[in-house]
mmCIF file of C-alpha atoms in Angstrom:
data_model
loop_
_atom_site.group_PDB
_atom_site.id
_atom_site.type_symbol
_atom_site.label_atom_id
_atom_site.label_comp_id
_atom_site.label_asym_id
_atom_site.label_seq_id
_atom_site.Cartn_x
_atom_site.Cartn_y
_atom_site.Cartn_z
ATOM 1 C CA MET A 258 123.462 78.500 108.853
ATOM 2 C CA THR A 259 125.574 77.707 105.774
ATOM 3 C CA THR A 260 124.979 74.356 104.124
ATOM 4 C CA THR A 261 127.160 73.052 101.270
ATOM 5 C CA GLY A 262 127.920 76.440 99.782
ATOM 6 C CA PHE A 263 124.694 78.323 100.411
ATOM 7 C CA THR A 264 123.125 80.123 103.328
ATOM 8 C CA ASP A 265 119.958 78.430 104.535
ATOM 9 C CA PRO A 266 117.197 80.992 103.911
ATOM 10 C CA ARG A 267 114.660 79.338 106.231
ATOM 11 C CA PRO A 268 115.578 81.094 109.502
ATOM 12 C CA VAL A 269 115.586 84.525 107.882
ATOM 13 C CA TYR A 270 112.363 83.755 106.003
ATOM 14 C CA ALA A 271 110.694 82.826 109.300
ATOM 15 C CA ARG A 272 111.938 86.037 110.903
ATOM 16 C CA ALA A 273 110.814 88.117 107.912
ATOM 17 C CA THR A 274 107.336 86.587 107.973
ATOM 18 C CA GLU A 275 106.942 87.211 111.694
ATOM 19 C CA GLN A 276 107.694 90.868 111.029
ATOM 20 C CA ALA A 277 105.295 90.982 108.077
ATOM 21 C CA ALA A 278 102.554 89.372 110.164
ATOM 22 C CA ALA A 279 103.028 91.954 112.929
ATOM 23 C CA LEU A 280 102.866 94.782 110.397
ATOM 24 C CA ILE A 281 99.735 93.426 108.690
ATOM 25 C CA LYS A 282 98.022 93.422 112.078
ATOM 26 C CA THR A 283 98.489 97.223 112.216
ATOM 27 C CA VAL A 284 96.557 97.846 108.976
ATOM 28 C CA ARG A 285 93.340 99.773 109.603
ATOM 29 C CA PRO A 286 90.330 100.048 107.258
ATOM 30 C CA GLU A 287 91.317 103.565 106.199
ATOM 31 C CA HIS A 288 94.709 102.266 105.020
ATOM 32 C CA LEU A 289 93.279 99.840 102.465
ATOM 33 C CA THR A 290 92.961 102.318 99.606
ATOM 34 C CA ALA A 291 96.222 104.144 100.385
ATOM 35 C CA PRO A 292 99.028 104.115 97.798
ATOM 36 C CA THR A 293 102.202 102.078 98.247
ATOM 37 C CA PRO A 294 105.701 102.461 96.736
ATOM 38 C CA CYS A 295 104.804 99.504 94.480
ATOM 39 C CA SER A 296 102.880 101.736 92.091
ATOM 40 C CA GLU A 297 100.453 99.122 90.762
ATOM 41 C CA PHE A 298 99.165 98.273 94.257
ATOM 42 C CA ASP A 299 97.173 100.109 96.859
ATOM 43 C CA VAL A 300 97.325 98.564 100.339
ATOM 44 C CA ARG A 301 94.447 96.137 99.719
ATOM 45 C CA ALA A 302 96.000 94.916 96.444
ATOM 46 C CA LEU A 303 99.415 94.648 98.122
ATOM 47 C CA LEU A 304 97.953 92.479 100.897
ATOM 48 C CA SER A 305 96.339 90.277 98.240
ATOM 49 C CA HIS A 306 99.703 89.961 96.497
ATOM 50 C CA ILE A 307 101.525 89.160 99.751
ATOM 51 C CA VAL A 308 99.041 86.407 100.658
ATOM 52 C CA GLY A 309 98.850 85.076 97.103
ATOM 53 C CA GLY A 310 102.619 85.104 96.624
ATOM 54 C CA SER A 311 103.025 83.255 99.904
ATOM 55 C CA ARG A 312 100.561 80.615 98.692
ATOM 56 C CA ARG A 313 102.706 80.238 95.594
ATOM 57 C CA ILE A 314 105.914 79.543 97.553
ATOM 58 C CA ALA A 315 103.962 77.173 99.826
ATOM 59 C CA VAL A 316 102.908 75.171 96.775
ATOM 60 C CA VAL A 317 106.517 75.165 95.546
ATOM 61 C CA GLY A 318 107.726 73.870 98.912
ATOM 62 C CA GLU A 319 105.060 71.178 98.805
ATOM 63 C CA GLY A 320 106.439 69.972 95.468
ATOM 64 C CA GLY A 321 104.023 71.783 93.162
ATOM 65 C CA ASP A 322 104.563 74.053 90.179
ATOM 66 C CA GLY A 323 104.841 77.668 91.276
ATOM 67 C CA THR A 324 104.038 78.930 87.795
ATOM 68 C CA ALA A 325 100.528 77.481 88.118
ATOM 69 C CA VAL A 326 99.613 79.627 91.145
ATOM 70 C CA GLU A 327 98.443 83.221 90.735
ATOM 71 C CA PRO A 328 100.104 85.585 93.225
ATOM 72 C CA THR A 329 96.814 87.091 94.373
ATOM 73 C CA ALA A 330 94.290 86.156 97.038
ATOM 74 C CA ASP A 331 90.605 86.485 96.234
ATOM 75 C CA GLY A 332 87.755 86.342 98.694
ATOM 76 C CA VAL A 333 89.579 87.696 101.761
ATOM 77 C CA ALA A 334 87.445 90.104 103.772
ATOM 78 C CA ASP A 335 88.931 93.480 104.604
ATOM 79 C CA ASP A 336 89.280 92.445 108.245
ATOM 80 C CA GLY A 337 90.700 89.036 107.337
ATOM 81 C CA TRP A 338 94.155 89.837 105.967
ATOM 82 C CA ALA A 339 96.060 89.202 109.197
ATOM 83 C CA ALA A 340 94.464 85.782 109.666
ATOM 84 C CA ALA A 341 94.918 84.887 105.990
ATOM 85 C CA TYR A 342 98.602 85.769 106.109
ATOM 86 C CA ASP A 343 99.220 83.946 109.395
ATOM 87 C CA GLU A 344 97.639 80.815 107.938
ATOM 88 C CA VAL A 345 99.650 80.853 104.725
ATOM 89 C CA ARG A 346 102.996 81.761 106.301
ATOM 90 C CA ILE A 347 102.683 78.785 108.672
ATOM 91 C CA ARG A 348 101.910 76.628 105.637
ATOM 92 C CA VAL A 349 105.090 77.902 103.934
ATOM 93 C CA LEU A 350 107.276 77.186 106.956
ATOM 94 C CA LYS A 351 105.927 73.631 107.159
ATOM 95 C CA ALA A 352 106.346 73.085 103.398
ATOM 96 C CA TRP A 353 110.036 74.008 103.563
ATOM 97 C CA GLU A 354 110.993 72.077 106.729
ATOM 98 C CA SER A 355 112.838 69.331 104.859
ATOM 99 C CA ASP A 356 116.575 69.834 104.321
ATOM 100 C CA GLU A 357 116.210 67.919 101.070
ATOM 101 C CA ARG A 358 113.935 70.653 99.714
ATOM 102 C CA MET A 359 116.857 73.094 99.914
ATOM 103 C CA THR A 360 118.779 71.309 97.163
ATOM 104 C CA SER A 361 115.932 69.790 95.148
ATOM 105 C CA PRO A 362 115.040 71.579 91.897
ATOM 106 C CA VAL A 363 111.783 73.530 92.064
ATOM 107 C CA ARG A 364 109.819 75.504 89.483
ATOM 108 C CA VAL A 365 109.147 79.173 90.108
ATOM 109 C CA PRO A 366 108.137 81.944 87.681
ATOM 110 C CA TRP A 367 111.772 82.778 86.853
ATOM 111 C CA GLY A 368 112.745 79.178 86.050
ATOM 112 C CA GLU A 369 113.852 75.905 87.601
ATOM 113 C CA VAL A 370 116.244 76.539 90.476
ATOM 114 C CA PRO A 371 117.414 74.803 93.659
ATOM 115 C CA GLY A 372 115.003 75.181 96.544
ATOM 116 C CA HIS A 373 117.329 77.428 98.542
ATOM 117 C CA ALA A 374 117.480 79.882 95.628
ATOM 118 C CA ALA A 375 113.706 79.921 95.279
ATOM 119 C CA LEU A 376 113.117 80.557 98.962
ATOM 120 C CA SER A 377 115.852 83.218 99.011
ATOM 121 C CA GLY A 378 113.943 84.978 96.236
ATOM 122 C CA TYR A 379 110.831 84.928 98.372
ATOM 123 C CA VAL A 380 112.758 86.353 101.322
ATOM 124 C CA MET A 381 113.529 89.283 99.019
ATOM 125 C CA GLU A 382 109.858 89.431 98.016
ATOM 126 C CA ILE A 383 108.356 89.483 101.521
ATOM 127 C CA VAL A 384 110.987 91.858 102.905
ATOM 128 C CA THR A 385 110.472 94.308 100.035
ATOM 129 C CA HIS A 386 106.694 94.206 100.344
ATOM 130 C CA THR A 387 106.991 94.625 104.104
ATOM 131 C CA TRP A 388 108.816 97.888 103.442
ATOM 132 C CA ASP A 389 106.156 98.857 100.871
ATOM 133 C CA LEU A 390 103.437 98.244 103.443
ATOM 134 C CA ALA A 391 105.333 100.045 106.211
ATOM 135 C CA GLU A 392 105.665 103.082 103.956
ATOM 136 C CA ALA A 393 101.949 102.992 103.194
ATOM 137 C CA VAL A 394 100.818 102.759 106.828
ATOM 138 C CA GLY A 395 103.336 105.182 108.298
ATOM 139 C CA HIS A 396 105.998 102.885 109.797
ATOM 140 C CA PRO A 397 104.241 101.887 113.031
ATOM 141 C CA PHE A 398 107.433 100.222 114.339
ATOM 142 C CA PRO A 399 111.112 99.950 113.313
ATOM 143 C CA LEU A 400 111.869 97.168 110.829
ATOM 144 C CA ASP A 401 114.386 94.416 111.573
ATOM 145 C CA PRO A 402 117.552 95.055 109.526
ATOM 146 C CA GLU A 403 118.699 91.414 109.322
ATOM 147 C CA PRO A 404 116.094 90.188 106.784
ATOM 148 C CA ALA A 405 116.710 93.305 104.710
ATOM 149 C CA GLY A 406 120.462 92.615 104.648
ATOM 150 C CA PHE A 407 119.797 89.091 103.376
ATOM 151 C CA ALA A 408 117.289 90.402 100.819
ATOM 152 C CA LEU A 409 119.683 93.089 99.577
ATOM 153 C CA ALA A 410 122.486 90.545 99.133
ATOM 154 C CA THR A 411 120.065 88.342 97.169
ATOM 155 C CA ALA A 412 118.888 91.263 95.028
ATOM 156 C CA ARG A 413 122.443 92.268 94.180
ATOM 157 C CA LYS A 414 123.236 88.684 93.209
ATOM 158 C CA VAL A 415 120.208 87.935 91.033
ATOM 159 C CA LEU A 416 119.180 91.322 89.603
ATOM 160 C CA PRO A 417 121.576 93.203 87.352
ATOM 161 C CA ASP A 418 122.610 96.718 88.220
ATOM 162 C CA SER A 419 121.051 98.019 84.995
ATOM 163 C CA ARG A 420 117.922 96.350 83.676
ATOM 164 C CA PRO A 421 114.659 97.035 81.863
ATOM 165 C CA ARG A 422 111.304 96.594 83.573
ATOM 166 C CA ASP A 423 109.495 93.810 81.739
ATOM 167 C CA ALA A 424 107.651 90.548 82.367
ATOM 168 C CA GLU A 425 110.954 88.839 83.141
ATOM 169 C CA THR A 426 112.202 91.501 85.555
ATOM 170 C CA PRO A 427 109.258 93.104 87.372
ATOM 171 C CA PHE A 428 111.336 95.829 89.001
ATOM 172 C CA ASP A 429 112.096 99.366 87.884
ATOM 173 C CA ALA A 430 115.618 100.505 87.071
ATOM 174 C CA ARG A 431 117.868 100.869 90.095
ATOM 175 C CA ARG A 432 117.782 104.226 91.859
ATOM 176 C CA GLU A 433 120.609 105.807 93.798
ATOM 177 C CA ALA A 434 120.152 105.389 97.535
ATOM 178 C CA PRO A 435 120.772 108.583 99.509
ATOM 179 C CA ASP A 436 123.933 108.904 101.563
ATOM 180 C CA GLY A 437 123.544 107.239 104.933
ATOM 181 C CA ALA A 438 120.526 105.218 103.816
ATOM 182 C CA ASP A 439 119.479 102.310 105.997
ATOM 183 C CA VAL A 440 119.411 98.801 104.554
ATOM 184 C CA TYR A 441 115.692 98.936 103.702
ATOM 185 C CA THR A 442 116.149 102.156 101.759
ATOM 186 C CA GLU A 443 119.139 100.590 99.968
ATOM 187 C CA LEU A 444 117.035 97.529 99.087
ATOM 188 C CA ALA A 445 114.158 99.673 97.867
ATOM 189 C CA ALA A 446 116.522 101.755 95.715
ATOM 190 C CA TRP A 447 118.129 98.647 94.187
ATOM 191 C CA LEU A 448 114.649 97.479 93.190
ATOM 192 C CA GLY A 449 113.728 100.867 91.732
ATOM 193 C CA ARG A 450 111.460 101.994 94.543
ATOM 194 C CA ALA A 451 111.302 105.362 96.271
ATOM 195 C CA PRO A 452 109.757 106.275 99.612
ATOM 196 C CA LEU A 453 106.284 107.764 99.432
ATOM 197 C CA SER A 454 106.165 111.534 99.491
ATOM 198 C CA ARG A 455 104.729 112.830 102.751
ATOM 199 C CA ALA A 456 104.243 116.320 101.348
#
C-alpha cells in the first residue's frame, strides 16, 4: 500500500519475517558453526544478530532509541533460536501497528528518519540475512522474491553504487551480479556479498 508518497513497509516486513522464521526452524546443531556470506558471522553469530537487530527495531517502534540497543542476543540456547526469533518478530509487528509511527521521526543507528524509512531499512536487513542464512544451511526451500525486490529497491535508494566499508556503511563494495541472477543474488551483489563456495 502507498501512503502519502511512500510504500508502507509493514506488509512486506511481516512477509519477510515469516520467511525468516521458517528458515530459522530448519537450522540444525551442525549448522551453528558453519560460515555465512556475512564474513564476520558464523550461523550462531548470525542468528544472534538477527534476533538482536529485531529487538532494536522493536524498541524503535515502541518509541525508544535504537542506538541504545546492541544488535546481538545473549543467553539464547542453541535450540532456542526459533522461539527467540518468533517472540521478537511478533513484538516488532505489534510495535509498528500504528499508522502514526510510519511518519513519526525515529532514531536508528544511521540517524533520525521517518518511521517508514527505518522499517524499510530493516526489511533490507532481515531479507539480506535470510539469504545469508539460506546460503549457510543449503537453501532448504525457495525464497520469496517479493521481499527481496523491496529490499533491493531500498538498497539502491539508500546505499551508493560505490562506497567504502566503514562504521557508517557496514557493507562491502558492490559486486557485479552474474547475468540472469535472481533478485536475491542481485541484492547480495549490491551489498557486496557473494554466494558461498560449494567446492
